[in-house]
């Protein structure tokens, strides 16, 4: 297997592995380490059906059901279709976010398999490194935000941006620390995102808004945090949702793009001080 970094700190392309057949334990161990080292793994030239896609994802843990799926009767609760065409009112993930942080146990990772790319180009996905986003803050600000808790509300994206009708009782809403420690690498990272984080507990509304706006601006205006994935039909990208954000760029209207996403539930809640560190 060959692993080629995309930037010095985020993202790598992985060659010479076929995800449609069973990945050996030795190959899997290399992929697990590469996932922790690079946070975003890009596999080119894959030919997968939904069973093979889910089967590879389930090597990493239990599959996740998206809150939008819990309310709809759909064929497969584990496969989220990411489809944009000339009739779309929005494209999923068109803004910096971490997937489904409104859940108590957000996905540890997501695997998006794209089979149709826009005619004429575009439709790339940007990723950002939240370890580095934290590291670049001043020590004084790091100290100020340590111990703060963010409120993450599904309604912000699913009602606000996607205009979906909320289920009875609303979409999930949960609290997570603003600074968390990755449960496997033991590194600290910034854990607020513009897709879901609505408020910082214990601050006045204006203080909370100003702090969140500053942190969101830091994330969306610091190019060195990012890596860009250009899709081809048959590309599968697996991101560590515990330490990255991503932004799907909708620059290809009226053309179409199609992919399917399978996510894996984290086995622990985001925590400032996780109980276990496996590595
Ligand atoms: C998402 O999972 O947020 C969508 C990402 C993409 O379509 O590139």
Short mmCIF file of C-alpha atoms and ligand atoms in Angstrom, two decimals:
data_model
loop_
_atom_site.label_atom_id
_atom_site.label_comp_id
_atom_site.label_asym_id
_atom_site.label_seq_id
_atom_site.Cartn_x
_atom_site.Cartn_y
_atom_site.Cartn_z
CA UNK A 1 0.00 0.00 0.00
CA UNK A 2 1.29 3.46 -0.84
CA UNK A 3 0.36 6.54 1.21
CA UNK A 4 0.96 9.95 -0.39
CA UNK A 5 0.37 13.05 1.78
CA UNK A 6 -1.78 15.84 0.34
CA UNK A 7 -0.42 18.54 2.67
CA UNK A 8 2.27 18.22 5.37
CA UNK A 9 -0.33 18.04 8.17
CA UNK A 10 -3.68 16.90 6.72
CA UNK A 11 -4.89 14.34 4.20
CA UNK A 12 -3.26 11.48 2.32
CA UNK A 13 -4.09 9.51 -0.80
CA UNK A 14 -3.93 5.74 -0.40
CA UNK A 15 -3.04 3.54 -3.36
CA UNK A 16 -2.92 -0.20 -3.99
CA UNK A 17 -5.81 -1.22 -1.78
CA UNK A 18 -9.11 -2.61 -3.05
CA UNK A 19 -11.91 -1.80 -0.61
CA UNK A 20 -14.39 -4.07 -2.42
CA UNK A 21 -12.60 -7.22 -1.29
CA UNK A 22 -11.76 -8.01 2.28
CA UNK A 23 -8.97 -5.82 3.55
CA UNK A 24 -6.47 -8.02 5.44
CA UNK A 25 -5.77 -7.43 9.13
CA UNK A 26 -2.27 -6.22 8.27
CA UNK A 27 -3.61 -3.74 5.71
CA UNK A 28 -6.29 -2.65 8.15
CA UNK A 29 -3.68 -1.90 10.83
CA UNK A 30 -1.78 0.30 8.34
CA UNK A 31 -5.01 2.12 7.46
CA UNK A 32 -5.92 2.67 11.12
CA UNK A 33 -2.53 4.26 11.77
CA UNK A 34 -2.70 6.34 8.57
CA UNK A 35 -6.17 7.54 9.60
CA UNK A 36 -4.80 8.80 12.93
CA UNK A 37 -1.73 10.34 11.26
CA UNK A 38 -3.48 12.11 8.37
CA UNK A 39 -7.16 12.46 9.52
CA UNK A 40 -8.41 12.33 5.89
CA UNK A 41 -7.74 9.31 3.66
CA UNK A 42 -8.57 9.42 -0.05
CA UNK A 43 -8.94 6.12 -1.92
CA UNK A 44 -9.00 6.42 -5.72
CA UNK A 45 -10.45 4.10 -8.35
CA UNK A 46 -12.78 2.10 -6.09
CA UNK A 47 -15.74 0.11 -7.39
CA UNK A 48 -18.11 -0.51 -4.50
CA UNK A 49 -21.70 -1.50 -4.00
CA UNK A 50 -23.53 -0.39 -0.86
CA UNK A 51 -22.82 -3.68 0.96
CA UNK A 52 -19.08 -3.38 0.33
CA UNK A 53 -19.12 0.28 1.37
CA UNK A 54 -20.92 -0.56 4.64
CA UNK A 55 -18.79 -3.61 5.22
CA UNK A 56 -15.54 -1.59 5.02
CA UNK A 57 -17.02 1.13 7.29
CA UNK A 58 -18.16 -1.42 9.85
CA UNK A 59 -14.55 -2.57 10.34
CA UNK A 60 -14.17 0.74 12.24
CA UNK A 61 -17.29 0.42 14.41
CA UNK A 62 -21.07 0.51 14.55
CA UNK A 63 -22.77 2.29 11.65
CA UNK A 64 -24.51 5.60 12.30
CA UNK A 65 -28.08 6.58 11.40
CA UNK A 66 -28.41 10.24 10.43
CA UNK A 67 -31.07 12.25 12.35
CA UNK A 68 -32.73 13.12 9.02
CA UNK A 69 -33.13 9.41 8.33
CA UNK A 70 -34.73 8.63 11.67
CA UNK A 71 -37.73 10.67 10.57
CA UNK A 72 -38.10 9.30 7.05
CA UNK A 73 -38.93 5.86 5.86
CA UNK A 74 -35.99 5.09 3.65
CA UNK A 75 -34.54 1.90 2.27
CA UNK A 76 -31.28 1.87 4.18
CA UNK A 77 -30.86 3.90 7.39
CA UNK A 78 -27.05 3.67 7.17
CA UNK A 79 -26.56 5.14 3.68
CA UNK A 80 -26.93 8.90 3.35
CA UNK A 81 -27.35 10.03 -0.25
CA UNK A 82 -25.44 13.20 -1.13
CA UNK A 83 -27.03 14.29 -4.38
CA UNK A 84 -27.10 17.75 -5.94
CA UNK A 85 -28.53 18.70 -9.32
CA UNK A 86 -30.21 21.58 -11.14
CA UNK A 87 -33.36 21.18 -8.98
CA UNK A 88 -31.55 21.26 -5.62
CA UNK A 89 -32.24 24.09 -3.20
CA UNK A 90 -29.08 23.35 -1.24
CA UNK A 91 -26.16 20.97 -1.26
CA UNK A 92 -25.45 18.98 1.90
CA UNK A 93 -22.47 20.29 3.80
CA UNK A 94 -22.06 23.58 1.90
CA UNK A 95 -20.46 25.38 4.86
CA UNK A 96 -17.77 24.52 7.40
CA UNK A 97 -19.01 21.83 9.77
CA UNK A 98 -18.28 18.61 11.60
CA UNK A 99 -20.86 15.90 10.92
CA UNK A 100 -23.84 15.61 13.29
CA UNK A 101 -22.26 17.10 16.43
CA UNK A 102 -25.84 17.61 17.65
CA UNK A 103 -25.76 13.89 18.56
CA UNK A 104 -24.55 12.82 21.99
CA UNK A 105 -22.19 10.39 20.23
CA UNK A 106 -21.35 12.09 16.91
CA UNK A 107 -19.80 9.95 14.14
CA UNK A 108 -16.10 9.17 14.69
CA UNK A 109 -15.72 9.20 10.92
CA UNK A 110 -17.58 9.37 7.64
CA UNK A 111 -16.84 7.66 4.33
CA UNK A 112 -18.18 9.46 1.27
CA UNK A 113 -18.07 7.49 -1.99
CA UNK A 114 -18.62 9.69 -5.05
CA UNK A 115 -19.68 8.11 -8.33
CA UNK A 116 -20.77 11.16 -10.35
CA UNK A 117 -18.76 14.37 -10.55
CA UNK A 118 -19.99 17.61 -12.16
CA UNK A 119 -19.53 17.93 -15.88
CA UNK A 120 -17.12 20.85 -16.27
CA UNK A 121 -15.41 20.37 -12.91
CA UNK A 122 -15.94 21.69 -9.39
CA UNK A 123 -17.62 19.98 -6.44
CA UNK A 124 -14.40 19.64 -4.42
CA UNK A 125 -14.48 19.20 -0.65
CA UNK A 126 -12.30 21.28 1.67
CA UNK A 127 -11.11 19.78 4.95
CA UNK A 128 -9.67 21.66 7.94
CA UNK A 129 -7.41 20.41 10.72
CA UNK A 130 -8.86 21.20 14.16
CA UNK A 131 -5.66 20.19 16.02
CA UNK A 132 -3.86 22.95 14.15
CA UNK A 133 -6.79 25.37 14.61
CA UNK A 134 -6.33 24.90 18.38
CA UNK A 135 -2.51 25.00 18.28
CA UNK A 136 -2.53 28.37 16.45
CA UNK A 137 -4.51 30.12 19.23
CA UNK A 138 -2.56 32.15 21.80
CA UNK A 139 -1.87 30.47 25.13
CA UNK A 140 -4.08 33.10 26.79
CA UNK A 141 -7.07 32.30 24.57
CA UNK A 142 -6.45 28.55 24.99
CA UNK A 143 -6.67 29.05 28.73
CA UNK A 144 -9.83 31.17 28.42
CA UNK A 145 -11.71 28.57 26.36
CA UNK A 146 -10.54 25.49 28.23
CA UNK A 147 -13.41 24.23 30.36
CA UNK A 148 -16.10 25.98 28.27
CA UNK A 149 -19.03 23.96 26.96
CA UNK A 150 -20.69 24.44 23.56
CA UNK A 151 -24.33 23.72 22.72
CA UNK A 152 -24.77 21.86 19.42
CA UNK A 153 -28.25 21.98 17.88
CA UNK A 154 -29.37 19.95 14.83
CA UNK A 155 -32.05 22.53 14.02
CA UNK A 156 -29.38 25.03 12.96
CA UNK A 157 -28.51 23.09 9.79
CA UNK A 158 -31.45 20.75 9.28
CA UNK A 159 -34.16 23.40 9.70
CA UNK A 160 -32.16 26.60 9.13
CA UNK A 161 -30.26 25.55 5.99
CA UNK A 162 -32.05 22.43 4.71
CA UNK A 163 -35.58 23.64 5.60
CA UNK A 164 -36.61 20.17 6.79
CA UNK A 165 -39.57 19.77 9.13
CA UNK A 166 -38.28 18.92 12.58
CA UNK A 167 -39.49 15.73 14.24
CA UNK A 168 -41.69 15.91 17.31
CA UNK A 169 -39.44 17.21 20.10
CA UNK A 170 -37.00 18.72 17.58
CA UNK A 171 -33.66 17.53 16.28
CA UNK A 172 -30.99 16.39 18.78
CA UNK A 173 -29.29 19.04 20.90
CA UNK A 174 -26.26 18.17 22.98
CA UNK A 175 -23.39 19.77 24.87
CA UNK A 176 -19.71 19.13 24.16
CA UNK A 177 -16.51 20.75 25.45
CA UNK A 178 -15.10 23.58 23.32
CA UNK A 179 -11.65 21.99 23.60
CA UNK A 180 -11.59 18.21 23.40
CA UNK A 181 -8.84 15.64 23.47
CA UNK A 182 -8.83 13.09 20.67
CA UNK A 183 -9.46 9.71 22.33
CA UNK A 184 -6.84 7.90 20.25
CA UNK A 185 -4.08 10.42 19.48
CA UNK A 186 -4.35 12.23 22.84
CA UNK A 187 -4.03 15.61 21.03
CA UNK A 188 -6.13 18.66 21.95
CA UNK A 189 -8.35 20.25 19.32
CA UNK A 190 -10.96 22.94 18.79
CA UNK A 191 -14.48 21.46 18.82
CA UNK A 192 -16.98 24.13 17.75
CA UNK A 193 -18.44 24.32 14.25
CA UNK A 194 -20.67 26.75 12.38
CA UNK A 195 -23.04 23.97 11.28
CA UNK A 196 -24.20 23.01 14.77
CA UNK A 197 -22.69 25.10 17.60
CA UNK A 198 -25.23 27.73 18.60
CA UNK A 199 -24.10 28.92 21.99
CA UNK A 200 -21.37 28.75 24.65
CA UNK A 201 -22.83 27.93 28.05
CA UNK A 202 -22.30 30.38 30.89
CA UNK A 203 -21.62 33.40 28.65
CA UNK A 204 -24.06 36.22 27.90
CA UNK A 205 -25.63 35.86 24.43
CA UNK A 206 -23.47 38.67 22.96
CA UNK A 207 -20.28 37.24 24.49
CA UNK A 208 -21.11 33.79 23.19
CA UNK A 209 -21.84 35.13 19.68
CA UNK A 210 -18.61 37.16 19.60
CA UNK A 211 -16.47 34.22 20.73
CA UNK A 212 -18.09 31.78 18.31
CA UNK A 213 -17.82 34.27 15.44
CA UNK A 214 -14.13 34.74 16.21
CA UNK A 215 -13.48 30.98 16.32
CA UNK A 216 -15.50 30.33 13.13
CA UNK A 217 -13.63 33.14 11.34
CA UNK A 218 -10.31 31.67 12.53
CA UNK A 219 -11.34 28.33 10.94
CA UNK A 220 -12.69 29.70 7.68
CA UNK A 221 -9.97 32.29 7.07
CA UNK A 222 -6.78 30.32 7.80
CA UNK A 223 -5.81 28.56 4.56
CA UNK A 224 -3.01 26.55 6.15
CA UNK A 225 -5.57 24.56 8.15
CA UNK A 226 -6.97 23.07 4.96
CA UNK A 227 -6.55 20.32 2.38
CA UNK A 228 -8.69 20.09 -0.75
CA UNK A 229 -10.04 16.85 -2.21
CA UNK A 230 -10.87 16.82 -5.91
CA UNK A 231 -13.24 13.93 -6.60
CA UNK A 232 -13.20 11.50 -9.50
CA UNK A 233 -15.88 8.86 -10.07
CA UNK A 234 -14.87 6.02 -7.76
CA UNK A 235 -13.16 8.13 -5.07
CA UNK A 236 -13.92 7.23 -1.45
CA UNK A 237 -12.80 9.72 1.21
CA UNK A 238 -12.74 8.73 4.90
CA UNK A 239 -12.41 11.62 7.36
CA UNK A 240 -11.82 11.61 11.09
CA UNK A 241 -14.87 13.54 12.22
CA UNK A 242 -13.39 13.92 15.72
CA UNK A 243 -10.61 16.31 14.63
CA UNK A 244 -11.60 17.83 11.25
CA UNK A 245 -14.23 20.01 9.65
CA UNK A 246 -15.23 19.97 6.00
CA UNK A 247 -17.01 22.14 3.46
CA UNK A 248 -18.57 20.82 0.26
CA UNK A 249 -18.15 23.52 -2.40
CA UNK A 250 -21.26 24.08 -4.55
CA UNK A 251 -19.65 25.79 -7.53
CA UNK A 252 -21.12 23.57 -10.27
CA UNK A 253 -24.78 24.60 -10.63
CA UNK A 254 -26.66 23.48 -12.77
CA UNK A 255 -24.57 20.31 -13.06
CA UNK A 256 -24.95 17.20 -10.92
CA UNK A 257 -22.87 15.39 -8.35
CA UNK A 258 -23.77 12.10 -6.64
CA UNK A 259 -22.29 10.26 -3.69
CA UNK A 260 -23.25 8.04 -0.78
CA UNK A 261 -22.02 8.51 2.77
CA UNK A 262 -21.70 5.89 5.49
CA UNK A 263 -20.70 7.10 8.96
CA UNK A 264 -19.45 5.26 12.04
CA UNK A 265 -20.67 6.10 15.55
CA UNK A 266 -17.98 7.09 18.03
CA UNK A 267 -17.71 4.74 20.97
CA UNK A 268 -17.13 7.64 23.37
CA UNK A 269 -18.54 11.16 23.73
CA UNK A 270 -16.24 14.08 22.84
CA UNK A 271 -14.41 14.82 26.06
CA UNK A 272 -11.82 17.24 27.40
CA UNK A 273 -10.13 14.34 29.16
CA UNK A 274 -11.12 10.99 27.68
CA UNK A 275 -10.90 8.02 29.98
CA UNK A 276 -9.07 5.82 27.49
CA UNK A 277 -6.30 6.60 25.08
CA UNK A 278 -5.64 3.64 22.82
CA UNK A 279 -2.47 4.97 21.18
C1 LIG B 1 -20.97 16.09 3.85
O1 LIG B 1 -20.88 14.95 4.28
O2 LIG B 1 -21.03 17.06 4.57
C2 LIG B 1 -20.96 16.27 2.34
C3 LIG B 1 -19.55 16.34 1.86
C4 LIG B 1 -19.47 16.44 0.37
O3 LIG B 1 -20.49 16.30 -0.31
O4 LIG B 1 -18.36 16.61 -0.13
#
